[in-house]
Amino acid sequence: MDDHAGQVAATGQQLTPQNLERLAKLARERGDLDTLLTALDALVSVSRERVASATSGVADLGHLAAVLIEHGDALLDHGRAAPAQENYEEALRINRHLATADRSPESEHRLGVSLERAGAARAALGDLVGALDIQTECLALAHRLLADGGAPAPQARQRLANTLEKIGDLRQQQGDTTAALDAYTEALEVRRGLLSVYGDVAPLLRDISRGLLDVGDMLRLRGDAAGALARYAEGVTTARRALAVAGGTDIDPTVPRALFHSLSLVGNMRYDQGDVAGALESFAESLALVRWLRTEYGEHPTVLRDLSVGLDKVAGAKEALGDLPAAIEGFEEALGVERRRHQIVGDRPEILRDLVWALEQVARVRAAGGDAAGAQAAGREALSLRDR
């Protein structure tokens, strides 16, 4: 950190908002989360003082709300969800007041941002009812913006689709698959309608593919296997279009990942219906895709997780088809990937859980292949990780 930034950090709240904002910007660019939190905490205090002064106005309130959101984001990155939520809720109260006092596209945009943050925080902390209340308010805001032209129609329709998907997620978590299916279906139709505005662009096609998977998931949970498979297959077709449109260089990795997930779900359905050879075909293509992702984007934990899943599914299908040596090789490679992921991320519960699963699969197939000692070693390691 340079001398000026060090001075800002040392004097904290006594410095001007401009200096604190500069420190926050430097800290964010350099990945210095502790300094970022220090600067934003001081900036929140300074902003409160300005709001409390006799000369403060609407701009100062709006600035405080923006700083609270930025501080909340940094707190979340630091694993402090509860104080982050407090910041979001305070920003939401401010932006509700501002939108009521002066309803304008700018004030309603700020309100929408606050609603999104507060809703996500409530959901993350397990308050599904509170989160649904927030998303219902978001939905009303999106409809109002569309009705009165307060925002460009395509952007308002995108917000509407995003909100409907979040409502679908919350309804699914509550176990209401009917309401979730309705919300996902409406979101999908809104996104399909945007094709007439934007045409075949990769991000929109990716989102449509994801929407098809959401609808397919709900149909599967409701017992409509044929309907689910049809949506998954359409998701594959749409994701292929997205990847083709994206081109061959500098591709947003979420585009090929959409195809990876679509192929995986098609493979799952084929496997469940007894078409193991067809499932293997889908799994093998999805695995080839995620291997390419690893080559292109390196050992990002998310890519490694996808790779491990892809290897596991291909190995499972080969085992079901009687090719035990190939299955053992696949499960062993998946275990190696999970070890690497654990090395990068550390002892987080979900990482240990996935590593235990990989060890248990290796122990099982080693035993099936007659390697009793290898099976016992993998089993003992899995047991020790379970204790952690």
PDB file of C-alpha atoms in Angstrom, residues 21-187:
ATOM      1  CA  GLU A  21     -13.040   6.136  -1.219  1.00  0.00           C
ATOM      2  CA  ARG A  22      -9.580   6.260  -2.772  1.00  0.00           C
ATOM      3  CA  LEU A  23      -8.258   3.876  -0.136  1.00  0.00           C
ATOM      4  CA  ALA A  24     -11.183   1.515  -0.697  1.00  0.00           C
ATOM      5  CA  LYS A  25     -10.532   1.565  -4.440  1.00  0.00           C
ATOM      6  CA  LEU A  26      -6.833   0.792  -3.944  1.00  0.00           C
ATOM      7  CA  ALA A  27      -7.593  -1.995  -1.476  1.00  0.00           C
ATOM      8  CA  ARG A  28     -10.165  -3.546  -3.809  1.00  0.00           C
ATOM      9  CA  GLU A  29      -7.750  -3.468  -6.746  1.00  0.00           C
ATOM     10  CA  ARG A  30      -5.034  -5.126  -4.662  1.00  0.00           C
ATOM     11  CA  GLY A  31      -7.288  -7.685  -3.024  1.00  0.00           C
ATOM     12  CA  ASP A  32      -6.567  -6.305   0.467  1.00  0.00           C
ATOM     13  CA  LEU A  33      -9.895  -7.163   2.093  1.00  0.00           C
ATOM     14  CA  ASP A  34      -8.911  -6.113   5.620  1.00  0.00           C
ATOM     15  CA  THR A  35      -7.935  -2.618   4.503  1.00  0.00           C
ATOM     16  CA  LEU A  36     -11.068  -2.440   2.351  1.00  0.00           C
ATOM     17  CA  LEU A  37     -13.227  -3.194   5.379  1.00  0.00           C
ATOM     18  CA  THR A  38     -11.381  -0.607   7.480  1.00  0.00           C
ATOM     19  CA  ALA A  39     -11.852   2.073   4.829  1.00  0.00           C
ATOM     20  CA  LEU A  40     -15.516   1.289   4.226  1.00  0.00           C
ATOM     21  CA  ASP A  41     -16.287   1.149   7.946  1.00  0.00           C
ATOM     22  CA  ALA A  42     -14.773   4.623   8.317  1.00  0.00           C
ATOM     23  CA  LEU A  43     -16.606   5.835   5.223  1.00  0.00           C
ATOM     24  CA  VAL A  44     -19.934   4.658   6.659  1.00  0.00           C
ATOM     25  CA  SER A  45     -19.222   6.638   9.854  1.00  0.00           C
ATOM     26  CA  VAL A  46     -18.292   9.774   7.928  1.00  0.00           C
ATOM     27  CA  SER A  47     -21.400   9.422   5.756  1.00  0.00           C
ATOM     28  CA  ARG A  48     -23.595   9.107   8.852  1.00  0.00           C
ATOM     29  CA  GLU A  49     -22.082  12.296  10.247  1.00  0.00           C
ATOM     30  CA  ARG A  50     -22.858  14.150   7.037  1.00  0.00           C
ATOM     31  CA  VAL A  51     -26.451  12.888   7.050  1.00  0.00           C
ATOM     32  CA  ALA A  52     -26.831  14.050  10.656  1.00  0.00           C
ATOM     33  CA  SER A  53     -25.600  17.557   9.873  1.00  0.00           C
ATOM     34  CA  ALA A  54     -28.022  20.413   9.396  1.00  0.00           C
ATOM     35  CA  THR A  55     -26.947  20.927   5.779  1.00  0.00           C
ATOM     36  CA  SER A  56     -27.359  17.349   4.577  1.00  0.00           C
ATOM     37  CA  GLY A  57     -29.726  16.560   1.748  1.00  0.00           C
ATOM     38  CA  VAL A  58     -31.046  13.791  -0.454  1.00  0.00           C
ATOM     39  CA  ALA A  59     -27.645  13.258  -2.088  1.00  0.00           C
ATOM     40  CA  ASP A  60     -26.051  12.534   1.304  1.00  0.00           C
ATOM     41  CA  LEU A  61     -28.723   9.965   2.127  1.00  0.00           C
ATOM     42  CA  GLY A  62     -28.249   8.309  -1.233  1.00  0.00           C
ATOM     43  CA  HIS A  63     -24.487   8.240  -0.710  1.00  0.00           C
ATOM     44  CA  LEU A  64     -24.901   6.604   2.710  1.00  0.00           C
ATOM     45  CA  ALA A  65     -27.121   3.899   1.212  1.00  0.00           C
ATOM     46  CA  ALA A  66     -24.568   3.203  -1.530  1.00  0.00           C
ATOM     47  CA  VAL A  67     -21.717   2.975   0.998  1.00  0.00           C
ATOM     48  CA  LEU A  68     -23.759   0.653   3.225  1.00  0.00           C
ATOM     49  CA  ILE A  69     -24.282  -1.697   0.280  1.00  0.00           C
ATOM     50  CA  GLU A  70     -20.595  -1.606  -0.647  1.00  0.00           C
ATOM     51  CA  HIS A  71     -19.643  -2.269   2.977  1.00  0.00           C
ATOM     52  CA  GLY A  72     -22.173  -5.119   3.110  1.00  0.00           C
ATOM     53  CA  ASP A  73     -20.614  -6.706   0.027  1.00  0.00           C
ATOM     54  CA  ALA A  74     -17.152  -6.566   1.621  1.00  0.00           C
ATOM     55  CA  LEU A  75     -18.480  -8.041   4.872  1.00  0.00           C
ATOM     56  CA  LEU A  76     -19.994 -10.936   2.927  1.00  0.00           C
ATOM     57  CA  ASP A  77     -16.665 -11.546   1.214  1.00  0.00           C
ATOM     58  CA  HIS A  78     -15.169 -11.718   4.703  1.00  0.00           C
ATOM     59  CA  GLY A  79     -17.726 -14.336   5.773  1.00  0.00           C
ATOM     60  CA  ARG A  80     -19.679 -11.933   8.024  1.00  0.00           C
ATOM     61  CA  ALA A  81     -23.222 -12.445   6.767  1.00  0.00           C
ATOM     62  CA  ALA A  82     -25.144 -11.061   9.770  1.00  0.00           C
ATOM     63  CA  PRO A  83     -23.584  -7.554   9.802  1.00  0.00           C
ATOM     64  CA  ALA A  84     -23.755  -7.517   6.006  1.00  0.00           C
ATOM     65  CA  GLN A  85     -27.504  -8.064   6.247  1.00  0.00           C
ATOM     66  CA  GLU A  86     -27.808  -5.199   8.740  1.00  0.00           C
ATOM     67  CA  ASN A  87     -26.129  -2.898   6.219  1.00  0.00           C
ATOM     68  CA  TYR A  88     -28.383  -4.072   3.394  1.00  0.00           C
ATOM     69  CA  GLU A  89     -31.529  -3.626   5.468  1.00  0.00           C
ATOM     70  CA  GLU A  90     -30.523  -0.097   6.476  1.00  0.00           C
ATOM     71  CA  ALA A  91     -29.754   0.770   2.845  1.00  0.00           C
ATOM     72  CA  LEU A  92     -33.130  -0.654   1.880  1.00  0.00           C
ATOM     73  CA  ARG A  93     -34.942   1.560   4.408  1.00  0.00           C
ATOM     74  CA  ILE A  94     -33.138   4.615   3.057  1.00  0.00           C
ATOM     75  CA  ASN A  95     -33.824   3.803  -0.583  1.00  0.00           C
ATOM     76  CA  ARG A  96     -37.481   3.028   0.131  1.00  0.00           C
ATOM     77  CA  HIS A  97     -37.774   6.487   1.696  1.00  0.00           C
ATOM     78  CA  LEU A  98     -36.024   8.160  -1.233  1.00  0.00           C
ATOM     79  CA  ALA A  99     -38.121   6.322  -3.826  1.00  0.00           C
ATOM     80  CA  THR A 100     -41.313   7.330  -2.004  1.00  0.00           C
ATOM     81  CA  ALA A 101     -40.252  10.967  -1.651  1.00  0.00           C
ATOM     82  CA  ASP A 102     -39.103  11.326  -5.252  1.00  0.00           C
ATOM     83  CA  ARG A 103     -40.157   8.523  -7.549  1.00  0.00           C
ATOM     84  CA  SER A 104     -37.800   8.527 -10.518  1.00  0.00           C
ATOM     85  CA  PRO A 105     -36.006   5.925 -12.632  1.00  0.00           C
ATOM     86  CA  GLU A 106     -32.805   6.561 -10.652  1.00  0.00           C
ATOM     87  CA  SER A 107     -34.447   6.216  -7.230  1.00  0.00           C
ATOM     88  CA  GLU A 108     -36.312   3.077  -8.290  1.00  0.00           C
ATOM     89  CA  HIS A 109     -33.103   1.580  -9.674  1.00  0.00           C
ATOM     90  CA  ARG A 110     -31.415   2.172  -6.311  1.00  0.00           C
ATOM     91  CA  LEU A 111     -34.414   0.619  -4.586  1.00  0.00           C
ATOM     92  CA  GLY A 112     -34.168  -2.432  -6.836  1.00  0.00           C
ATOM     93  CA  VAL A 113     -30.469  -2.882  -5.991  1.00  0.00           C
ATOM     94  CA  SER A 114     -31.245  -2.674  -2.263  1.00  0.00           C
ATOM     95  CA  LEU A 115     -34.087  -5.158  -2.566  1.00  0.00           C
ATOM     96  CA  GLU A 116     -31.872  -7.647  -4.410  1.00  0.00           C
ATOM     97  CA  ARG A 117     -29.116  -7.442  -1.803  1.00  0.00           C
ATOM     98  CA  ALA A 118     -31.469  -7.647   1.185  1.00  0.00           C
ATOM     99  CA  GLY A 119     -33.388 -10.555  -0.344  1.00  0.00           C
ATOM    100  CA  ALA A 120     -30.233 -12.540  -1.066  1.00  0.00           C
ATOM    101  CA  ALA A 121     -28.951 -11.926   2.482  1.00  0.00           C
ATOM    102  CA  ARG A 122     -32.228 -13.067   4.058  1.00  0.00           C
ATOM    103  CA  ALA A 123     -32.215 -16.221   1.967  1.00  0.00           C
ATOM    104  CA  ALA A 124     -28.559 -16.940   2.803  1.00  0.00           C
ATOM    105  CA  LEU A 125     -29.354 -16.632   6.515  1.00  0.00           C
ATOM    106  CA  GLY A 126     -32.314 -19.014   6.219  1.00  0.00           C
ATOM    107  CA  ASP A 127     -35.151 -16.461   6.335  1.00  0.00           C
ATOM    108  CA  LEU A 128     -37.048 -17.797   3.324  1.00  0.00           C
ATOM    109  CA  VAL A 129     -40.286 -16.028   4.227  1.00  0.00           C
ATOM    110  CA  GLY A 130     -38.519 -12.683   4.592  1.00  0.00           C
ATOM    111  CA  ALA A 131     -36.631 -13.271   1.359  1.00  0.00           C
ATOM    112  CA  LEU A 132     -39.870 -14.079  -0.443  1.00  0.00           C
ATOM    113  CA  ASP A 133     -41.414 -10.855   0.862  1.00  0.00           C
ATOM    114  CA  ILE A 134     -38.484  -8.944  -0.618  1.00  0.00           C
ATOM    115  CA  GLN A 135     -38.703 -10.733  -3.979  1.00  0.00           C
ATOM    116  CA  THR A 136     -42.449 -10.109  -4.128  1.00  0.00           C
ATOM    117  CA  GLU A 137     -41.713  -6.397  -3.704  1.00  0.00           C
ATOM    118  CA  CYS A 138     -39.048  -6.689  -6.420  1.00  0.00           C
ATOM    119  CA  LEU A 139     -41.631  -8.293  -8.698  1.00  0.00           C
ATOM    120  CA  ALA A 140     -44.084  -5.433  -8.135  1.00  0.00           C
ATOM    121  CA  LEU A 141     -41.311  -2.929  -8.864  1.00  0.00           C
ATOM    122  CA  ALA A 142     -40.360  -4.706 -12.096  1.00  0.00           C
ATOM    123  CA  HIS A 143     -43.986  -4.746 -13.266  1.00  0.00           C
ATOM    124  CA  ARG A 144     -44.348  -1.053 -12.375  1.00  0.00           C
ATOM    125  CA  LEU A 145     -41.214  -0.112 -14.295  1.00  0.00           C
ATOM    126  CA  LEU A 146     -42.529  -1.977 -17.330  1.00  0.00           C
ATOM    127  CA  ALA A 147     -45.957  -0.407 -17.065  1.00  0.00           C
ATOM    128  CA  ASP A 148     -44.892   3.221 -16.701  1.00  0.00           C
ATOM    129  CA  GLY A 149     -41.773   3.114 -18.873  1.00  0.00           C
ATOM    130  CA  GLY A 150     -39.595   4.193 -15.952  1.00  0.00           C
ATOM    131  CA  ALA A 151     -36.750   2.104 -17.345  1.00  0.00           C
ATOM    132  CA  PRO A 152     -35.884   0.823 -20.844  1.00  0.00           C
ATOM    133  CA  ALA A 153     -38.191  -2.102 -21.566  1.00  0.00           C
ATOM    134  CA  PRO A 154     -35.494  -4.750 -22.214  1.00  0.00           C
ATOM    135  CA  GLN A 155     -33.696  -3.954 -18.943  1.00  0.00           C
ATOM    136  CA  ALA A 156     -36.980  -3.988 -17.047  1.00  0.00           C
ATOM    137  CA  ARG A 157     -37.874  -7.355 -18.575  1.00  0.00           C
ATOM    138  CA  GLN A 158     -34.481  -8.740 -17.595  1.00  0.00           C
ATOM    139  CA  ARG A 159     -35.068  -7.601 -14.011  1.00  0.00           C
ATOM    140  CA  LEU A 160     -38.507  -9.201 -14.135  1.00  0.00           C
ATOM    141  CA  ALA A 161     -37.028 -12.527 -15.298  1.00  0.00           C
ATOM    142  CA  ASN A 162     -34.290 -12.408 -12.636  1.00  0.00           C
ATOM    143  CA  THR A 163     -36.846 -11.780  -9.907  1.00  0.00           C
ATOM    144  CA  LEU A 164     -39.142 -14.570 -11.094  1.00  0.00           C
ATOM    145  CA  GLU A 165     -36.211 -17.004 -11.044  1.00  0.00           C
ATOM    146  CA  LYS A 166     -35.340 -16.002  -7.475  1.00  0.00           C
ATOM    147  CA  ILE A 167     -38.971 -16.495  -6.459  1.00  0.00           C
ATOM    148  CA  GLY A 168     -38.826 -19.922  -8.095  1.00  0.00           C
ATOM    149  CA  ASP A 169     -35.690 -20.752  -6.108  1.00  0.00           C
ATOM    150  CA  LEU A 170     -37.346 -19.736  -2.840  1.00  0.00           C
ATOM    151  CA  ARG A 171     -40.563 -21.624  -3.602  1.00  0.00           C
ATOM    152  CA  GLN A 172     -38.512 -24.710  -4.420  1.00  0.00           C
ATOM    153  CA  GLN A 173     -36.652 -24.412  -1.106  1.00  0.00           C
ATOM    154  CA  GLN A 174     -40.038 -24.219   0.622  1.00  0.00           C
ATOM    155  CA  GLY A 175     -41.069 -27.432  -1.127  1.00  0.00           C
ATOM    156  CA  ASP A 176     -43.770 -25.792  -3.273  1.00  0.00           C
ATOM    157  CA  THR A 177     -42.860 -27.256  -6.658  1.00  0.00           C
ATOM    158  CA  THR A 178     -46.103 -26.024  -8.267  1.00  0.00           C
ATOM    159  CA  ALA A 179     -45.408 -22.375  -7.435  1.00  0.00           C
ATOM    160  CA  ALA A 180     -41.740 -22.828  -8.342  1.00  0.00           C
ATOM    161  CA  LEU A 181     -42.671 -24.296 -11.734  1.00  0.00           C
ATOM    162  CA  ASP A 182     -45.032 -21.379 -12.405  1.00  0.00           C
ATOM    163  CA  ALA A 183     -42.343 -18.814 -11.554  1.00  0.00           C
ATOM    164  CA  TYR A 184     -39.638 -20.553 -13.591  1.00  0.00           C
ATOM    165  CA  THR A 185     -41.955 -20.968 -16.581  1.00  0.00           C
ATOM    166  CA  GLU A 186     -42.901 -17.289 -16.552  1.00  0.00           C
ATOM    167  CA  ALA A 187     -39.237 -16.276 -16.258  1.00  0.00           C
TER     168      ALA A 187
END
